[in-house]
Amino acid sequence: MEQTLTAWLLPAITLVVGIAIGFLIARLAPNAAPGGSQRKLDEMQERFDTYQNDVVSHFNTTASMVKKLNQGYQDVQEHLAEGANRLALDELTRQRLLATLHAEEGEKRERLTPPKHHETPKDYAPKTADIPGMLDENYGIKSKR
């Protein structure tokens, strides 16, 4: 019976010692520790919070810049209106300038009309029927008539 007790006791003690050594190695290894994943989670949460703060800051700055841009646009409109009142030579010109400045986006403005038969410029001289073209062998040679 002594042999059976030793046969069972030795593997059981070896198993307990192996588990204890494995547990110690797992706790001492830096990447295997359960606290490592919590640390990574905390770092990611901190980065996300920083990102959210950056986004809010960006949009606040953009809103204030757009507000300044709108104010600048209004200042330019006022300056142009004052200039039209002061510098226009006659009443008709003054009224047209002011109407153009205060026209809404949807309103149609008076525009200059382009020519009806607009032809693109040519990079060659057009030839007529009675004059030879540049590739004609008699081009540029005066005849003796």
Short mmCIF file of N, CA, C and O in Angstrom, two decimals:
data_model
loop_
_atom_site.label_atom_id
_atom_site.label_comp_id
_atom_site.label_asym_id
_atom_site.label_seq_id
_atom_site.Cartn_x
_atom_site.Cartn_y
_atom_site.Cartn_z
N MET A 1 0.81 -1.17 0.00
CA MET A 1 0.00 0.00 0.00
C MET A 1 0.86 1.25 0.00
O MET A 1 0.43 2.28 -0.45
N GLU A 2 2.01 1.11 0.57
CA GLU A 2 2.94 2.22 0.60
C GLU A 2 3.33 2.65 -0.81
O GLU A 2 3.48 3.84 -1.07
N GLN A 3 3.43 1.76 -1.67
CA GLN A 3 3.81 2.07 -3.04
C GLN A 3 2.66 2.79 -3.78
O GLN A 3 2.90 3.68 -4.56
N THR A 4 1.45 2.43 -3.53
CA THR A 4 0.32 3.11 -4.16
C THR A 4 0.19 4.52 -3.64
O THR A 4 -0.14 5.43 -4.39
N LEU A 5 0.44 4.74 -2.34
CA LEU A 5 0.38 6.09 -1.79
C LEU A 5 1.47 6.94 -2.41
O LEU A 5 1.23 8.09 -2.79
N THR A 6 2.64 6.45 -2.55
CA THR A 6 3.74 7.19 -3.17
C THR A 6 3.45 7.40 -4.65
O THR A 6 3.76 8.48 -5.18
N ALA A 7 2.86 6.41 -5.28
CA ALA A 7 2.56 6.53 -6.71
C ALA A 7 1.54 7.63 -6.95
O ALA A 7 1.56 8.28 -8.00
N TRP A 8 0.60 7.85 -6.01
CA TRP A 8 -0.40 8.92 -6.18
C TRP A 8 0.05 10.24 -5.57
O TRP A 8 -0.31 11.33 -6.06
N LEU A 9 0.79 10.19 -4.52
CA LEU A 9 1.20 11.41 -3.82
C LEU A 9 2.25 12.19 -4.60
O LEU A 9 2.17 13.42 -4.67
N LEU A 10 3.19 11.54 -5.17
CA LEU A 10 4.24 12.23 -5.93
C LEU A 10 3.68 13.00 -7.14
O LEU A 10 3.98 14.18 -7.29
N PRO A 11 2.83 12.44 -7.98
CA PRO A 11 2.25 13.23 -9.09
C PRO A 11 1.35 14.37 -8.59
O PRO A 11 1.32 15.46 -9.18
N ALA A 12 0.62 14.15 -7.47
CA ALA A 12 -0.25 15.21 -6.95
C ALA A 12 0.58 16.39 -6.45
O ALA A 12 0.25 17.56 -6.70
N ILE A 13 1.65 16.12 -5.73
CA ILE A 13 2.53 17.19 -5.23
C ILE A 13 3.20 17.90 -6.42
O ILE A 13 3.29 19.14 -6.43
N THR A 14 3.61 17.17 -7.41
CA THR A 14 4.22 17.76 -8.60
C THR A 14 3.21 18.67 -9.32
O THR A 14 3.55 19.76 -9.78
N LEU A 15 1.96 18.23 -9.38
CA LEU A 15 0.92 19.03 -10.02
C LEU A 15 0.69 20.34 -9.26
O LEU A 15 0.60 21.42 -9.86
N VAL A 16 0.62 20.29 -7.94
CA VAL A 16 0.41 21.48 -7.11
C VAL A 16 1.59 22.42 -7.25
O VAL A 16 1.42 23.64 -7.40
N VAL A 17 2.81 21.91 -7.22
CA VAL A 17 4.00 22.75 -7.37
C VAL A 17 4.03 23.37 -8.77
O VAL A 17 4.35 24.56 -8.93
N GLY A 18 3.66 22.62 -9.79
CA GLY A 18 3.62 23.14 -11.17
C GLY A 18 2.61 24.27 -11.32
O GLY A 18 2.86 25.29 -11.98
N ILE A 19 1.44 24.09 -10.69
CA ILE A 19 0.42 25.14 -10.75
C ILE A 19 0.91 26.40 -10.04
O ILE A 19 0.72 27.52 -10.53
N ALA A 20 1.54 26.24 -8.89
CA ALA A 20 2.06 27.39 -8.14
C ALA A 20 3.13 28.12 -8.94
O ALA A 20 3.14 29.36 -9.01
N ILE A 21 4.04 27.39 -9.56
CA ILE A 21 5.11 28.02 -10.37
C ILE A 21 4.50 28.72 -11.58
O ILE A 21 4.87 29.85 -11.92
N GLY A 22 3.53 28.08 -12.24
CA GLY A 22 2.86 28.71 -13.39
C GLY A 22 2.13 29.99 -12.99
O GLY A 22 2.15 30.99 -13.72
N PHE A 23 1.47 29.98 -11.83
CA PHE A 23 0.77 31.17 -11.35
C PHE A 23 1.76 32.30 -11.06
O PHE A 23 1.50 33.46 -11.43
N LEU A 24 2.89 32.00 -10.45
CA LEU A 24 3.91 33.03 -10.16
C LEU A 24 4.50 33.61 -11.45
O LEU A 24 4.69 34.82 -11.56
N ILE A 25 4.77 32.76 -12.42
CA ILE A 25 5.32 33.24 -13.69
C ILE A 25 4.29 34.12 -14.41
O ILE A 25 4.63 35.17 -14.96
N ALA A 26 3.02 33.72 -14.37
CA ALA A 26 1.97 34.52 -15.02
C ALA A 26 1.82 35.88 -14.36
O ALA A 26 1.57 36.89 -15.03
N ARG A 27 1.96 35.96 -13.04
CA ARG A 27 1.82 37.24 -12.33
C ARG A 27 3.03 38.13 -12.55
O ARG A 27 2.89 39.36 -12.59
N LEU A 28 4.20 37.54 -12.71
CA LEU A 28 5.41 38.34 -12.86
C LEU A 28 5.67 38.76 -14.31
O LEU A 28 6.37 39.74 -14.54
N ALA A 29 5.10 38.07 -15.29
CA ALA A 29 5.29 38.42 -16.70
C ALA A 29 4.52 39.72 -16.98
O ALA A 29 3.36 39.86 -16.61
N PRO A 30 5.15 40.73 -17.65
CA PRO A 30 4.49 42.03 -17.83
C PRO A 30 3.28 42.00 -18.76
O PRO A 30 2.31 42.69 -18.53
N ASN A 31 3.31 41.22 -19.82
CA ASN A 31 2.19 41.21 -20.77
C ASN A 31 1.08 40.26 -20.37
O ASN A 31 -0.02 40.35 -20.89
N ALA A 32 1.36 39.32 -19.51
CA ALA A 32 0.38 38.32 -19.15
C ALA A 32 -0.45 38.74 -17.94
O ALA A 32 -1.43 38.09 -17.62
N ALA A 33 -0.07 39.79 -17.26
CA ALA A 33 -0.79 40.21 -16.06
C ALA A 33 -2.16 40.76 -16.43
O ALA A 33 -2.30 41.49 -17.40
N PRO A 34 -3.20 40.44 -15.64
CA PRO A 34 -4.52 40.96 -15.94
C PRO A 34 -4.59 42.48 -15.80
O PRO A 34 -5.40 43.14 -16.42
N GLY A 35 -3.74 43.09 -15.01
CA GLY A 35 -3.70 44.55 -14.86
C GLY A 35 -3.23 45.24 -16.12
O GLY A 35 -3.52 46.41 -16.33
N GLY A 36 -2.51 44.54 -17.00
CA GLY A 36 -2.02 45.12 -18.25
C GLY A 36 -3.14 45.49 -19.19
O GLY A 36 -3.13 46.53 -19.83
N SER A 37 -4.14 44.64 -19.29
CA SER A 37 -5.27 44.96 -20.16
C SER A 37 -6.08 46.11 -19.59
O SER A 37 -6.59 46.94 -20.34
N GLN A 38 -6.17 46.20 -18.28
CA GLN A 38 -6.87 47.33 -17.66
C GLN A 38 -6.10 48.62 -17.93
O GLN A 38 -6.70 49.66 -18.20
N ARG A 39 -4.78 48.55 -17.88
CA ARG A 39 -3.95 49.73 -18.15
C ARG A 39 -4.13 50.17 -19.61
O ARG A 39 -4.28 51.37 -19.88
N LYS A 40 -4.17 49.20 -20.54
CA LYS A 40 -4.40 49.55 -21.94
C LYS A 40 -5.78 50.16 -22.13
O LYS A 40 -5.95 51.13 -22.88
N LEU A 41 -6.77 49.62 -21.45
CA LEU A 41 -8.12 50.17 -21.53
C LEU A 41 -8.16 51.60 -21.00
O LEU A 41 -8.79 52.48 -21.59
N ASP A 42 -7.47 51.84 -19.90
CA ASP A 42 -7.41 53.20 -19.34
C ASP A 42 -6.72 54.17 -20.29
O ASP A 42 -7.16 55.32 -20.46
N GLU A 43 -5.63 53.71 -20.94
CA GLU A 43 -4.93 54.56 -21.91
C GLU A 43 -5.83 54.89 -23.10
O GLU A 43 -5.88 56.04 -23.55
N MET A 44 -6.56 53.89 -23.59
CA MET A 44 -7.46 54.14 -24.72
C MET A 44 -8.58 55.09 -24.33
O MET A 44 -8.97 55.97 -25.10
N GLN A 45 -9.10 54.96 -23.12
CA GLN A 45 -10.15 55.86 -22.65
C GLN A 45 -9.62 57.29 -22.54
O GLN A 45 -10.28 58.24 -22.93
N GLU A 46 -8.39 57.42 -22.06
CA GLU A 46 -7.78 58.75 -21.96
C GLU A 46 -7.57 59.36 -23.34
O GLU A 46 -7.84 60.55 -23.56
N ARG A 47 -7.11 58.57 -24.30
CA ARG A 47 -6.93 59.06 -25.66
C ARG A 47 -8.26 59.47 -26.28
O ARG A 47 -8.35 60.49 -26.97
N PHE A 48 -9.30 58.69 -26.03
CA PHE A 48 -10.63 59.01 -26.56
C PHE A 48 -11.16 60.31 -25.94
O PHE A 48 -11.71 61.16 -26.66
N ASP A 49 -10.97 60.48 -24.64
CA ASP A 49 -11.40 61.72 -23.99
C ASP A 49 -10.64 62.93 -24.55
O ASP A 49 -11.24 63.98 -24.80
N THR A 50 -9.34 62.77 -24.77
CA THR A 50 -8.54 63.84 -25.36
C THR A 50 -9.03 64.16 -26.76
O THR A 50 -9.15 65.34 -27.14
N TYR A 51 -9.33 63.14 -27.53
CA TYR A 51 -9.84 63.33 -28.89
C TYR A 51 -11.17 64.08 -28.87
O TYR A 51 -11.38 65.01 -29.65
N GLN A 52 -12.06 63.69 -27.99
CA GLN A 52 -13.35 64.38 -27.89
C GLN A 52 -13.15 65.85 -27.52
O GLN A 52 -13.82 66.73 -28.08
N ASN A 53 -12.25 66.13 -26.60
CA ASN A 53 -11.98 67.52 -26.23
C ASN A 53 -11.40 68.30 -27.41
O ASN A 53 -11.75 69.48 -27.60
N ASP A 54 -10.54 67.66 -28.19
CA ASP A 54 -9.97 68.32 -29.37
C ASP A 54 -11.05 68.63 -30.41
O ASP A 54 -11.04 69.70 -31.02
N VAL A 55 -11.98 67.71 -30.60
CA VAL A 55 -13.08 67.93 -31.56
C VAL A 55 -13.94 69.10 -31.12
O VAL A 55 -14.28 69.98 -31.91
N VAL A 56 -14.31 69.13 -29.84
CA VAL A 56 -15.13 70.23 -29.32
C VAL A 56 -14.40 71.55 -29.47
O VAL A 56 -14.97 72.55 -29.91
N SER A 57 -13.12 71.55 -29.15
CA SER A 57 -12.32 72.78 -29.28
C SER A 57 -12.24 73.23 -30.73
O SER A 57 -12.37 74.43 -31.03
N HIS A 58 -12.06 72.28 -31.64
CA HIS A 58 -11.98 72.60 -33.07
C HIS A 58 -13.26 73.27 -33.55
O HIS A 58 -13.23 74.29 -34.23
N PHE A 59 -14.41 72.69 -33.20
CA PHE A 59 -15.67 73.25 -33.67
C PHE A 59 -16.00 74.58 -32.99
O PHE A 59 -16.61 75.46 -33.61
N ASN A 60 -15.59 74.77 -31.76
CA ASN A 60 -15.78 76.07 -31.11
C ASN A 60 -14.95 77.14 -31.82
O ASN A 60 -15.43 78.25 -32.07
N THR A 61 -13.71 76.81 -32.14
CA THR A 61 -12.84 77.75 -32.86
C THR A 61 -13.41 78.04 -34.24
O THR A 61 -13.44 79.20 -34.69
N THR A 62 -13.89 77.01 -34.94
CA THR A 62 -14.48 77.20 -36.27
C THR A 62 -15.71 78.10 -36.19
O THR A 62 -15.89 79.00 -37.02
N ALA A 63 -16.55 77.91 -35.18
CA ALA A 63 -17.75 78.74 -35.03
C ALA A 63 -17.38 80.19 -34.80
O ALA A 63 -17.98 81.10 -35.39
N SER A 64 -16.37 80.45 -33.97
CA SER A 64 -15.97 81.84 -33.73
C SER A 64 -15.36 82.46 -34.98
O SER A 64 -15.58 83.64 -35.27
N MET A 65 -14.62 81.67 -35.77
CA MET A 65 -14.03 82.20 -37.01
C MET A 65 -15.12 82.52 -38.03
O MET A 65 -15.04 83.53 -38.74
N VAL A 66 -16.15 81.66 -38.12
CA VAL A 66 -17.26 81.93 -39.05
C VAL A 66 -18.01 83.18 -38.61
O VAL A 66 -18.42 83.99 -39.45
N LYS A 67 -18.15 83.36 -37.31
CA LYS A 67 -18.81 84.57 -36.80
C LYS A 67 -18.01 85.82 -37.20
O LYS A 67 -18.58 86.81 -37.65
N LYS A 68 -16.69 85.74 -37.06
CA LYS A 68 -15.83 86.87 -37.47
C LYS A 68 -15.94 87.10 -38.98
O LYS A 68 -15.96 88.24 -39.45
N LEU A 69 -15.99 86.02 -39.75
CA LEU A 69 -16.11 86.12 -41.21
C LEU A 69 -17.41 86.80 -41.60
O LEU A 69 -17.42 87.69 -42.46
N ASN A 70 -18.51 86.44 -40.95
CA ASN A 70 -19.79 87.07 -41.22
C ASN A 70 -19.76 88.56 -40.86
O ASN A 70 -20.30 89.39 -41.59
N GLN A 71 -19.13 88.88 -39.74
CA GLN A 71 -19.02 90.28 -39.34
C GLN A 71 -18.18 91.05 -40.36
O GLN A 71 -18.52 92.17 -40.73
N GLY A 72 -17.10 90.46 -40.83
CA GLY A 72 -16.27 91.09 -41.86
C GLY A 72 -17.04 91.30 -43.15
O GLY A 72 -16.93 92.34 -43.80
N TYR A 73 -17.87 90.32 -43.51
CA TYR A 73 -18.69 90.44 -44.72
C TYR A 73 -19.67 91.60 -44.57
O TYR A 73 -19.86 92.39 -45.49
N GLN A 74 -20.29 91.72 -43.40
CA GLN A 74 -21.22 92.82 -43.17
C GLN A 74 -20.49 94.16 -43.21
O GLN A 74 -21.02 95.14 -43.75
N ASP A 75 -19.27 94.20 -42.67
CA ASP A 75 -18.49 95.45 -42.71
C ASP A 75 -18.16 95.83 -44.15
O ASP A 75 -18.24 97.01 -44.52
N VAL A 76 -17.81 94.86 -44.97
CA VAL A 76 -17.51 95.14 -46.38
C VAL A 76 -18.77 95.63 -47.10
O VAL A 76 -18.72 96.58 -47.89
N GLN A 77 -19.92 94.99 -46.83
CA GLN A 77 -21.18 95.43 -47.43
C GLN A 77 -21.47 96.89 -47.06
O GLN A 77 -21.84 97.68 -47.93
N GLU A 78 -21.30 97.24 -45.79
CA GLU A 78 -21.54 98.62 -45.36
C GLU A 78 -20.56 99.58 -46.04
O GLU A 78 -20.94 100.67 -46.46
N HIS A 79 -19.31 99.18 -46.13
CA HIS A 79 -18.30 100.03 -46.78
C HIS A 79 -18.66 100.25 -48.25
O HIS A 79 -18.55 101.38 -48.75
N LEU A 80 -19.07 99.21 -48.94
CA LEU A 80 -19.44 99.34 -50.35
C LEU A 80 -20.68 100.22 -50.51
O LEU A 80 -20.77 101.02 -51.45
N ALA A 81 -21.64 100.08 -49.61
CA ALA A 81 -22.85 100.91 -49.69
C ALA A 81 -22.51 102.38 -49.47
O ALA A 81 -23.00 103.25 -50.19
N GLU A 82 -21.65 102.65 -48.50
CA GLU A 82 -21.22 104.03 -48.25
C GLU A 82 -20.48 104.58 -49.46
O GLU A 82 -20.67 105.73 -49.87
N GLY A 83 -19.61 103.76 -50.05
CA GLY A 83 -18.88 104.18 -51.24
C GLY A 83 -19.80 104.45 -52.41
O GLY A 83 -19.61 105.40 -53.17
N ALA A 84 -20.82 103.60 -52.58
CA ALA A 84 -21.77 103.82 -53.67
C ALA A 84 -22.53 105.12 -53.46
O ALA A 84 -22.76 105.87 -54.41
N ASN A 85 -22.93 105.39 -52.23
CA ASN A 85 -23.64 106.64 -51.94
C ASN A 85 -22.75 107.86 -52.18
O ASN A 85 -23.19 108.88 -52.68
N ARG A 86 -21.50 107.74 -51.81
CA ARG A 86 -20.60 108.89 -51.86
C ARG A 86 -19.97 109.08 -53.24
O ARG A 86 -19.79 110.22 -53.68
N LEU A 87 -19.67 107.99 -53.94
CA LEU A 87 -18.87 108.10 -55.16
C LEU A 87 -19.64 107.98 -56.46
O LEU A 87 -19.08 108.29 -57.52
N ALA A 88 -20.88 107.51 -56.42
CA ALA A 88 -21.65 107.37 -57.66
C ALA A 88 -21.91 108.74 -58.27
O ALA A 88 -22.25 109.70 -57.58
N LEU A 89 -21.74 108.82 -59.58
CA LEU A 89 -21.84 110.11 -60.25
C LEU A 89 -23.29 110.57 -60.42
O LEU A 89 -23.58 111.76 -60.34
N ASP A 90 -24.20 109.65 -60.66
CA ASP A 90 -25.59 110.05 -60.83
C ASP A 90 -26.50 109.14 -60.02
O ASP A 90 -26.08 108.12 -59.48
N GLU A 91 -27.75 109.50 -59.91
CA GLU A 91 -28.71 108.77 -59.08
C GLU A 91 -28.98 107.37 -59.63
O GLU A 91 -29.11 106.41 -58.87
N LEU A 92 -29.05 107.20 -60.95
CA LEU A 92 -29.32 105.90 -61.55
C LEU A 92 -28.20 104.90 -61.21
O LEU A 92 -28.45 103.76 -60.82
N THR A 93 -26.95 105.34 -61.34
CA THR A 93 -25.81 104.48 -61.01
C THR A 93 -25.83 104.12 -59.53
O THR A 93 -25.60 102.98 -59.15
N ARG A 94 -26.13 105.09 -58.68
CA ARG A 94 -26.19 104.86 -57.24
C ARG A 94 -27.26 103.82 -56.92
O ARG A 94 -27.02 102.88 -56.15
N GLN A 95 -28.42 103.94 -57.53
CA GLN A 95 -29.50 102.99 -57.27
C GLN A 95 -29.15 101.58 -57.75
O GLN A 95 -29.43 100.59 -57.09
N ARG A 96 -28.51 101.49 -58.91
CA ARG A 96 -28.11 100.17 -59.43
C ARG A 96 -27.06 99.51 -58.53
O ARG A 96 -27.13 98.32 -58.25
N LEU A 97 -26.10 100.31 -58.06
CA LEU A 97 -25.07 99.76 -57.17
C LEU A 97 -25.68 99.29 -55.85
O LEU A 97 -25.37 98.19 -55.37
N LEU A 98 -26.54 100.11 -55.28
CA LEU A 98 -27.17 99.73 -54.01
C LEU A 98 -28.08 98.52 -54.18
O LEU A 98 -28.14 97.65 -53.32
N ALA A 99 -28.79 98.45 -55.31
CA ALA A 99 -29.66 97.29 -55.56
C ALA A 99 -28.83 96.02 -55.70
O ALA A 99 -29.22 94.95 -55.22
N THR A 100 -27.69 96.13 -56.33
CA THR A 100 -26.81 94.96 -56.49
C THR A 100 -26.25 94.53 -55.14
O THR A 100 -26.17 93.34 -54.85
N LEU A 101 -25.89 95.49 -54.29
CA LEU A 101 -25.35 95.15 -52.97
C LEU A 101 -26.39 94.49 -52.08
O LEU A 101 -26.07 93.58 -51.33
N HIS A 102 -27.63 94.95 -52.16
CA HIS A 102 -28.65 94.45 -51.24
C HIS A 102 -29.52 93.36 -51.85
O HIS A 102 -30.50 92.96 -51.24
N ALA A 103 -29.17 92.87 -53.02
CA ALA A 103 -29.94 91.80 -53.65
C ALA A 103 -29.75 90.52 -52.87
O ALA A 103 -28.66 90.20 -52.41
N GLU A 104 -30.82 89.77 -52.73
CA GLU A 104 -30.76 88.47 -52.05
C GLU A 104 -30.19 87.43 -53.00
O GLU A 104 -30.13 87.63 -54.20
N GLU A 105 -29.85 86.29 -52.45
CA GLU A 105 -29.25 85.22 -53.26
C GLU A 105 -30.20 84.73 -54.35
O GLU A 105 -29.81 84.43 -55.45
N GLY A 106 -31.48 84.61 -54.05
CA GLY A 106 -32.43 84.07 -55.00
C GLY A 106 -32.85 85.06 -56.07
O GLY A 106 -33.37 84.68 -57.11
N GLU A 107 -32.64 86.35 -55.83
CA GLU A 107 -33.07 87.36 -56.80
C GLU A 107 -32.17 87.34 -58.02
O GLU A 107 -30.99 87.07 -57.93
N LYS A 108 -32.78 87.67 -59.14
CA LYS A 108 -32.02 87.74 -60.37
C LYS A 108 -31.39 89.11 -60.49
O LYS A 108 -32.04 90.13 -60.30
N ARG A 109 -30.14 89.17 -60.79
CA ARG A 109 -29.45 90.43 -60.96
C ARG A 109 -29.33 90.76 -62.44
O ARG A 109 -29.32 89.88 -63.28
N GLU A 110 -29.22 92.03 -62.70
CA GLU A 110 -29.04 92.46 -64.08
C GLU A 110 -27.63 92.09 -64.51
O GLU A 110 -26.65 92.43 -63.85
N ARG A 111 -27.53 91.39 -65.60
CA ARG A 111 -26.22 90.94 -66.09
C ARG A 111 -26.03 91.40 -67.52
O ARG A 111 -26.98 91.62 -68.26
N LEU A 112 -24.79 91.52 -67.89
CA LEU A 112 -24.48 91.80 -69.29
C LEU A 112 -24.68 90.53 -70.09
O LEU A 112 -24.35 89.44 -69.64
N THR A 113 -25.23 90.67 -71.27
CA THR A 113 -25.47 89.49 -72.10
C THR A 113 -24.28 89.29 -73.03
O THR A 113 -23.75 90.24 -73.59
N PRO A 114 -23.85 88.05 -73.20
CA PRO A 114 -22.74 87.78 -74.12
C PRO A 114 -23.21 87.93 -75.56
O PRO A 114 -24.40 87.91 -75.84
N PRO A 115 -22.28 88.09 -76.50
CA PRO A 115 -22.68 88.18 -77.91
C PRO A 115 -23.43 86.93 -78.33
O PRO A 115 -23.15 85.83 -77.87
N LYS A 116 -24.40 87.10 -79.24
CA LYS A 116 -25.24 85.98 -79.63
C LYS A 116 -24.48 84.93 -80.45
O LYS A 116 -24.69 83.76 -80.31
N HIS A 117 -23.61 85.38 -81.35
CA HIS A 117 -22.85 84.45 -82.20
C HIS A 117 -21.40 84.48 -81.78
O HIS A 117 -20.55 84.99 -82.49
N HIS A 118 -21.13 83.94 -80.64
CA HIS A 118 -19.77 83.94 -80.13
C HIS A 118 -19.02 82.74 -80.69
O HIS A 118 -19.46 81.60 -80.60
N GLU A 119 -17.91 83.02 -81.31
CA GLU A 119 -17.11 81.97 -81.92
C GLU A 119 -15.75 81.95 -81.22
O GLU A 119 -15.17 82.99 -80.95
N THR A 120 -15.25 80.78 -80.92
CA THR A 120 -13.96 80.69 -80.25
C THR A 120 -12.86 81.17 -81.19
O THR A 120 -12.95 81.00 -82.41
N PRO A 121 -11.82 81.79 -80.63
CA PRO A 121 -10.74 82.26 -81.50
C PRO A 121 -10.02 81.10 -82.18
O PRO A 121 -9.89 80.01 -81.61
N LYS A 122 -9.55 81.35 -83.37
CA LYS A 122 -8.84 80.32 -84.13
C LYS A 122 -7.35 80.58 -84.05
O LYS A 122 -6.91 81.71 -83.98
N ASP A 123 -6.60 79.53 -84.09
CA ASP A 123 -5.15 79.69 -84.06
C ASP A 123 -4.56 79.67 -85.47
O ASP A 123 -3.37 79.41 -85.65
N TYR A 124 -5.38 79.94 -86.46
CA TYR A 124 -4.93 79.99 -87.84
C TYR A 124 -5.76 81.05 -88.55
O TYR A 124 -6.82 81.46 -88.07
N ALA A 125 -5.25 81.51 -89.67
CA ALA A 125 -6.00 82.49 -90.46
C ALA A 125 -6.94 81.74 -91.37
O ALA A 125 -6.52 80.87 -92.13
N PRO A 126 -8.23 82.04 -91.32
CA PRO A 126 -9.15 81.34 -92.20
C PRO A 126 -8.90 81.74 -93.66
O PRO A 126 -8.50 82.86 -93.94
N LYS A 127 -9.11 80.82 -94.54
CA LYS A 127 -8.86 81.11 -95.96
C LYS A 127 -10.17 81.21 -96.70
O LYS A 127 -11.16 80.58 -96.34
N THR A 128 -10.17 82.00 -97.71
CA THR A 128 -11.34 82.12 -98.56
C THR A 128 -11.12 81.27 -99.80
O THR A 128 -10.03 80.75 -100.05
N ALA A 129 -12.14 81.14 -100.60
CA ALA A 129 -12.08 80.25 -101.76
C ALA A 129 -11.10 80.72 -102.83
O ALA A 129 -10.45 79.91 -103.49
N ASP A 130 -10.94 82.01 -103.00
CA ASP A 130 -10.08 82.50 -104.09
C ASP A 130 -8.61 82.64 -103.69
O ASP A 130 -7.76 82.90 -104.51
N ILE A 131 -8.27 82.44 -102.43
CA ILE A 131 -6.87 82.56 -101.98
C ILE A 131 -6.38 81.16 -101.61
O ILE A 131 -7.06 80.43 -100.89
N PRO A 132 -5.17 80.77 -102.06
CA PRO A 132 -4.66 79.44 -101.71
C PRO A 132 -4.28 79.38 -100.23
O PRO A 132 -3.87 80.37 -99.64
N GLY A 133 -4.38 78.20 -99.64
CA GLY A 133 -4.02 78.01 -98.25
C GLY A 133 -2.51 77.92 -98.07
O GLY A 133 -1.73 77.89 -99.04
N MET A 134 -2.05 77.88 -96.83
CA MET A 134 -0.61 77.86 -96.53
C MET A 134 0.08 76.60 -97.05
O MET A 134 1.27 76.62 -97.31
N LEU A 135 -0.62 75.52 -97.17
CA LEU A 135 0.00 74.27 -97.62
C LEU A 135 0.00 74.13 -99.14
O LEU A 135 0.54 73.15 -99.66
N ASP A 136 -0.58 75.08 -99.82
CA ASP A 136 -0.58 75.06 -101.27
C ASP A 136 0.84 75.35 -101.76
O ASP A 136 1.56 76.16 -101.20
N GLU A 137 1.29 74.69 -102.83
CA GLU A 137 2.67 74.89 -103.29
C GLU A 137 2.89 76.26 -103.92
O GLU A 137 4.01 76.71 -104.04
N ASN A 138 1.86 76.96 -104.26
CA ASN A 138 1.99 78.31 -104.82
C ASN A 138 1.76 79.39 -103.77
O ASN A 138 1.68 80.57 -104.13
N TYR A 139 1.66 79.02 -102.53
CA TYR A 139 1.38 79.99 -101.47
C TYR A 139 2.55 80.96 -101.33
O TYR A 139 3.71 80.55 -101.22
N GLY A 140 2.25 82.23 -101.32
CA GLY A 140 3.27 83.24 -101.13
C GLY A 140 4.05 83.61 -102.40
O GLY A 140 4.85 84.53 -102.39
N ILE A 141 3.84 82.91 -103.51
CA ILE A 141 4.55 83.21 -104.77
C ILE A 141 3.63 84.11 -105.59
O ILE A 141 2.48 83.80 -105.82
N LYS A 142 4.20 85.22 -106.00
CA LYS A 142 3.41 86.15 -106.79
C LYS A 142 3.43 85.70 -108.24
O LYS A 142 4.45 85.32 -108.79
N SER A 143 2.30 85.76 -108.84
CA SER A 143 2.20 85.35 -110.26
C SER A 143 2.51 86.56 -111.15
O SER A 143 2.28 87.70 -110.77
N LYS A 144 2.97 86.28 -112.36
CA LYS A 144 3.32 87.33 -113.32
C LYS A 144 2.14 87.53 -114.26
O LYS A 144 2.09 86.96 -115.31
N ARG A 145 1.24 88.29 -113.92
CA ARG A 145 0.12 88.52 -114.81
C ARG A 145 0.22 89.84 -115.45
O ARG A 145 0.70 90.81 -115.21
#
